[in-house]
Short mmCIF file of C-alpha atoms in Angstrom, two decimals:
data_model
loop_
_atom_site.label_atom_id
_atom_site.label_comp_id
_atom_site.label_asym_id
_atom_site.label_seq_id
_atom_site.Cartn_x
_atom_site.Cartn_y
_atom_site.Cartn_z
CA PHE A 1 0.00 0.00 0.00
CA TYR A 2 2.84 2.39 0.86
CA LEU A 3 4.13 2.09 -2.71
CA GLN A 4 0.96 3.86 -3.89
CA THR A 5 1.08 6.74 -1.39
CA ASN A 6 1.91 10.31 -2.34
CA GLU A 7 4.69 10.24 0.26
CA PHE A 8 6.45 7.36 -1.48
CA LEU A 9 5.85 8.81 -4.97
CA SER A 10 7.23 12.20 -3.91
CA THR A 11 10.35 10.53 -2.49
CA LEU A 12 10.74 8.52 -5.69
CA LEU A 13 10.41 11.71 -7.71
CA GLU A 14 13.39 13.19 -5.83
CA TYR A 15 15.55 10.17 -6.72
CA ILE A 16 14.46 10.41 -10.36
CA GLU A 17 15.39 14.10 -10.41
CA ASP A 18 18.86 13.19 -9.09
CA ALA A 19 19.19 10.57 -11.84
CA LYS A 20 18.11 13.11 -14.45
CA LEU A 21 20.72 15.64 -13.28
CA LEU A 22 23.43 12.97 -13.37
CA ALA A 23 22.42 11.88 -16.88
CA GLU A 24 22.58 15.51 -18.04
CA LYS A 25 26.00 15.95 -16.43
CA ILE A 26 27.60 12.91 -18.09
CA GLY A 27 25.76 13.31 -21.39
CA ASN A 28 23.79 10.06 -21.18
CA HIS A 29 20.91 10.89 -23.50
CA PHE A 30 19.12 7.56 -23.14
CA GLY A 31 19.36 7.76 -19.35
CA LEU A 32 18.04 11.31 -19.53
CA SER A 33 15.08 10.21 -21.64
CA THR A 34 14.32 7.39 -19.18
CA ALA A 35 14.38 9.83 -16.24
CA CYS A 36 12.02 12.17 -18.14
CA HIS A 37 9.71 9.22 -18.86
CA TRP A 38 9.56 8.21 -15.19
CA LYS A 39 9.04 11.80 -14.07
CA GLY A 40 6.00 11.85 -16.33
CA ILE A 41 4.69 8.58 -14.90
CA ILE A 42 5.10 9.67 -11.26
CA LEU A 43 3.69 13.16 -11.82
CA SER A 44 0.68 11.61 -13.53
CA LYS A 45 0.10 9.35 -10.51
CA LEU A 46 0.38 12.42 -8.28
CA GLY A 47 -2.37 14.08 -10.33
CA ASN A 48 -0.17 16.67 -12.06
CA LYS A 49 -1.22 15.78 -15.60
CA LYS A 50 -0.07 18.97 -17.28
CA GLU A 51 3.51 18.71 -16.03
CA ALA A 52 3.49 14.95 -16.69
CA PHE A 53 2.67 15.55 -20.36
CA ASN A 54 5.55 18.04 -20.60
CA TRP A 55 8.04 15.41 -19.38
CA TYR A 56 6.58 12.78 -21.70
CA ARG A 57 7.03 15.15 -24.64
CA ARG A 58 10.61 15.92 -23.61
CA CYS A 59 11.37 12.19 -23.43
CA ASN A 60 9.75 11.70 -26.85
CA ALA A 61 11.89 14.48 -28.36
CA ILE A 62 15.12 12.97 -26.96
CA ARG A 63 14.29 9.46 -28.16
CA ASN A 64 13.41 10.72 -31.62
CA LYS A 65 16.97 12.11 -31.83
CA ILE A 66 18.46 8.86 -30.51
CA GLY A 67 16.56 6.89 -33.17
CA ASN A 68 15.94 3.74 -31.10
CA SER A 69 12.65 2.26 -32.35
CA VAL A 70 11.77 0.32 -29.18
CA ALA A 71 12.52 3.29 -26.90
CA MET A 72 10.53 5.63 -29.16
CA ILE A 73 7.53 3.28 -29.23
CA LYS A 74 7.63 2.87 -25.43
CA ILE A 75 7.33 6.60 -24.72
CA ARG A 76 4.67 7.10 -27.38
CA ASN A 77 2.65 4.24 -25.93
CA GLY A 78 2.95 5.92 -22.53
CA LEU A 79 1.91 9.28 -23.92
CA SER A 80 -1.01 7.71 -25.79
CA TYR A 81 -2.16 5.95 -22.62
CA GLU A 82 -2.12 9.23 -20.68
CA TYR A 83 -4.32 10.82 -23.34
CA LEU A 84 -6.58 7.75 -23.15
CA LEU A 85 -6.96 8.16 -19.37
CA ASP A 86 -7.78 11.82 -19.98
CA ALA A 87 -10.51 10.76 -22.47
CA ASP A 88 -8.65 12.56 -25.27
CA TYR A 89 -9.16 9.72 -27.71
CA LEU A 90 -8.20 11.65 -30.85
CA ASN A 91 -4.72 12.52 -29.57
CA ALA A 92 -4.33 9.01 -28.13
CA TYR A 93 -5.12 7.53 -31.54
CA ASP A 94 -2.93 9.98 -33.47
CA ILE A 95 0.12 9.13 -31.34
CA ILE A 96 -0.24 5.38 -31.91
CA ASN A 97 -0.91 5.98 -35.60
CA SER A 98 2.39 7.91 -35.81
CA PHE A 99 4.40 4.71 -35.23
CA LEU A 100 2.01 1.86 -36.02
CA SER A 101 3.57 1.26 -39.46
CA ARG A 102 6.95 0.68 -37.75
CA ILE A 103 5.76 -1.83 -35.16
CA HIS A 104 7.06 -4.71 -37.34
CA GLU A 105 10.62 -3.38 -36.86
CA ILE A 106 10.83 -4.49 -33.24
CA ARG A 107 10.90 -7.90 -31.55
CA ASN A 108 9.73 -6.59 -28.20
CA TYR A 109 6.46 -8.49 -27.98
CA SER A 110 5.47 -6.89 -24.68
CA GLU A 111 5.53 -3.48 -26.35
CA ILE A 112 3.57 -4.81 -29.33
CA VAL A 113 0.92 -6.16 -26.93
CA ILE A 114 0.76 -2.76 -25.17
CA THR A 115 0.31 -1.05 -28.54
CA LEU A 116 -2.51 -3.40 -29.57
CA THR A 117 -4.33 -3.10 -26.23
CA ASN A 118 -3.98 0.69 -26.13
CA LEU A 119 -5.43 0.94 -29.62
CA ALA A 120 -8.17 -1.57 -28.74
CA LYS A 121 -9.15 0.51 -25.69
CA ILE A 122 -9.28 3.70 -27.77
CA LEU A 123 -11.57 1.99 -30.29
CA PHE A 124 -13.68 0.63 -27.42
CA PHE A 125 -14.29 4.08 -25.94
CA ILE A 126 -15.19 5.59 -29.32
CA ARG A 127 -17.64 2.67 -29.73
CA LYS A 128 -15.85 0.86 -32.57
CA PHE A 129 -16.55 -2.39 -30.76
CA ASP A 130 -15.95 -4.90 -33.58
CA ASN A 131 -12.50 -3.50 -34.38
CA SER A 132 -11.72 -3.27 -30.67
CA GLN A 133 -12.66 -6.93 -30.14
CA LEU A 134 -10.44 -7.95 -33.06
CA LEU A 135 -7.39 -6.18 -31.59
CA PHE A 136 -7.99 -7.56 -28.10
CA ASN A 137 -8.06 -11.06 -29.62
CA LYS A 138 -4.77 -10.41 -31.43
CA ALA A 139 -3.17 -9.15 -28.21
CA LEU A 140 -4.26 -12.27 -26.30
CA LYS A 141 -2.99 -14.49 -29.11
CA LEU A 142 0.42 -12.81 -29.02
CA MET A 143 0.62 -13.15 -25.24
CA ASN A 144 -0.09 -16.88 -25.51
CA ILE A 145 2.17 -17.59 -28.51
CA TYR A 146 5.23 -15.71 -27.28
CA GLY A 147 4.71 -16.28 -23.57
CA VAL A 148 4.33 -12.60 -22.80
CA ASP A 149 3.83 -12.30 -19.06
CA GLU A 150 1.29 -9.99 -17.54
CA PHE A 151 2.72 -6.68 -16.44
CA ILE A 152 1.60 -3.43 -14.86
CA PHE A 153 0.06 -2.00 -18.04
CA VAL A 154 -1.64 -5.10 -19.45
CA SER A 155 -3.27 -8.16 -17.92
CA LYS A 156 -5.28 -10.98 -19.46
CA ASN A 157 -8.06 -10.23 -16.97
CA ASP A 158 -8.24 -6.65 -18.24
CA ILE A 159 -8.56 -7.82 -21.83
CA THR A 160 -11.20 -10.40 -20.90
CA ILE A 161 -13.27 -7.74 -19.10
CA PHE A 162 -13.23 -5.43 -22.14
CA LYS A 163 -14.11 -8.33 -24.45
CA SER A 164 -16.95 -9.42 -22.15
CA VAL A 165 -18.42 -5.91 -22.05
CA ILE A 166 -18.42 -5.91 -25.86
CA ASP A 167 -20.13 -9.32 -25.84
CA CYS A 168 -22.77 -7.96 -23.45
CA ILE A 169 -23.34 -4.90 -25.65
CA ASN A 170 -23.77 -7.20 -28.65
CA GLY A 171 -26.35 -9.30 -26.77
CA LEU A 172 -24.04 -12.28 -26.26
CA TYR A 173 -24.91 -12.57 -22.58
CA THR A 174 -23.82 -16.19 -22.09
CA GLN A 175 -20.41 -15.43 -23.57
CA ALA A 176 -20.12 -12.31 -21.40
CA LYS A 177 -20.96 -14.38 -18.29
CA LEU A 178 -18.30 -16.93 -19.21
CA GLY A 179 -15.75 -14.14 -19.52
CA LEU A 180 -16.73 -12.73 -16.13
CA TYR A 181 -16.58 -16.22 -14.62
CA THR A 182 -13.05 -16.63 -15.99
CA VAL A 183 -11.95 -13.32 -14.47
CA ASN A 184 -13.53 -14.04 -11.09
CA ASN A 185 -11.75 -17.40 -10.91
CA ASN A 186 -8.34 -16.12 -12.04
CA ILE A 187 -7.45 -15.07 -8.51
CA ASP A 188 -3.73 -15.30 -9.26
CA GLU A 189 -4.02 -12.73 -12.05
CA PHE A 190 -4.60 -9.07 -11.40
CA ILE A 191 -6.95 -6.38 -12.72
CA THR A 192 -5.49 -2.92 -13.21
CA TYR A 193 -7.07 -0.12 -11.18
CA ASN A 194 -8.38 1.69 -14.27
CA THR A 195 -10.20 -1.44 -15.48
CA LYS A 196 -11.76 -2.35 -12.11
CA PRO A 197 -14.79 -0.02 -12.56
CA LEU A 198 -15.51 -1.72 -15.87
CA GLN A 199 -15.70 -5.09 -14.10
CA PHE A 200 -18.43 -3.76 -11.79
CA PHE A 201 -20.16 -2.14 -14.78
CA LEU A 202 -20.15 -5.50 -16.60
CA GLN A 203 -21.64 -7.22 -13.54
CA ALA A 204 -24.28 -4.49 -13.35
CA MET A 205 -25.26 -4.93 -17.01
CA LEU A 206 -25.56 -8.70 -16.57
CA ALA A 207 -27.65 -8.20 -13.44
CA VAL A 208 -30.04 -6.03 -15.50
CA THR A 209 -30.40 -8.80 -18.09
CA GLU A 210 -31.40 -11.14 -15.26
CA GLY A 211 -33.94 -8.65 -13.90
CA ASN A 212 -31.98 -8.10 -10.67
CA LEU A 213 -32.24 -4.31 -10.64
CA GLU A 214 -31.34 -3.80 -6.97
CA ASN A 215 -28.09 -5.69 -7.41
CA ALA A 216 -27.44 -3.82 -10.66
CA ILE A 217 -27.77 -0.44 -8.90
CA GLU A 218 -25.43 -1.53 -6.12
CA LEU A 219 -22.83 -2.72 -8.65
CA TYR A 220 -23.19 0.46 -10.68
CA ASN A 221 -22.57 2.53 -7.56
CA GLN A 222 -19.42 0.49 -6.89
CA ALA A 223 -18.26 1.24 -10.42
CA ILE A 224 -18.72 4.99 -10.18
CA SER A 225 -17.18 5.08 -6.69
CA PHE A 226 -13.81 4.68 -8.42
CA ILE A 227 -14.27 8.09 -10.00
CA LYS A 228 -13.23 10.31 -7.13
CA THR A 229 -11.64 13.38 -8.64
CA HIS A 230 -13.46 16.34 -10.12
CA TYR A 231 -13.39 20.10 -9.97
CA PRO A 232 -15.12 21.64 -6.94
CA ILE A 233 -18.91 21.70 -7.11
CA TYR A 234 -21.01 24.18 -5.19
CA ASP A 235 -24.74 23.54 -4.71
CA GLU A 236 -26.46 26.87 -5.35
CA GLY A 237 -29.91 25.42 -5.69
CA GLU A 238 -31.96 22.25 -5.83
CA THR A 239 -34.84 21.03 -7.96
CA VAL A 240 -37.38 18.73 -6.32
CA THR A 241 -40.64 17.55 -7.87
CA ASP A 242 -43.56 15.38 -6.76
CA ASP A 243 -42.38 12.68 -9.16
CA LYS A 244 -39.96 10.31 -7.39
CA GLU A 245 -38.58 8.84 -10.62
CA LEU A 246 -37.99 12.32 -12.08
CA ASN A 247 -36.10 13.30 -8.92
CA GLU A 248 -33.86 10.27 -9.38
CA VAL A 249 -33.22 11.30 -13.00
CA LEU A 250 -32.33 14.84 -11.89
CA ASN A 251 -29.95 13.54 -9.22
CA THR A 252 -28.32 11.23 -11.77
CA CYS A 253 -27.84 14.14 -14.18
CA LYS A 254 -26.35 16.23 -11.39
CA HIS A 255 -23.91 13.47 -10.46
CA THR A 256 -22.95 12.93 -14.11
CA LEU A 257 -22.10 16.61 -14.55
CA LYS A 258 -19.99 16.48 -11.39
CA ILE A 259 -17.83 13.51 -12.35
CA CYS A 260 -17.37 14.83 -15.90
CA ARG A 261 -15.66 17.98 -14.60
CA GLN A 262 -12.03 17.01 -15.10
CA THR A 263 -9.32 19.05 -16.86
CA HIS A 264 -11.97 19.50 -19.53
CA HIS A 265 -15.59 18.42 -19.69
CA LEU A 266 -15.84 14.74 -20.61
CA ASP A 267 -18.30 12.96 -22.89
CA SER A 268 -20.86 15.73 -23.24
CA PRO A 269 -23.63 14.78 -25.68
CA ARG A 270 -23.85 17.13 -28.64
#
């Protein structure tokens, strides 16, 4: 647990800054790019997205000069993932598209899997579900063929959850349940924090198909409880009607507006 605390991350950031200064002093450009990359990762975890992006871009610029394909793809995958977490799907897609034609140049299968899953997630969130499913399947196949172990950015459970949500959306409820059953029984495999809400959302959708609305609401609330950060909200008024269901709709709309207030407003219908 301590490894996830701001105290630990802040201490780690100090060590990374020392490493960056040393790399600058001795002219180690690759070491400098790695320090910039890790500064971006830690600052992102600390919630400083703007500064994190600046360090990612600096790392990207250094690695472009170095010309190492694997190193360049790694930082661009990281930058794309940050845009994905920020719901900036266009920039996330553009960054992957900038190197996708060169992915055949490397033999780093872990990085290829990360690229495929990042792109699959982008397509998922822009509702290109068939293409997303296809890429998730390719990523799983690569992991199995080349023995790619699970790591912090990609897990088989994550991929299975995304695939099962797509199955549920497409009305393949039995297949979605089998996927969920697989995840729930893979206790030795992890689920990344950013995918955990989707697991509860999948369970909620399946509960709806079974007519268990109370359980569905409870699971949905567990899913949205993971979304904790938003800009300050001040209640300046309240709308209450005699219609109980309408009041619930109004409260849901209010909550939706609150959690969408990030660095920019997310997923507003046009």
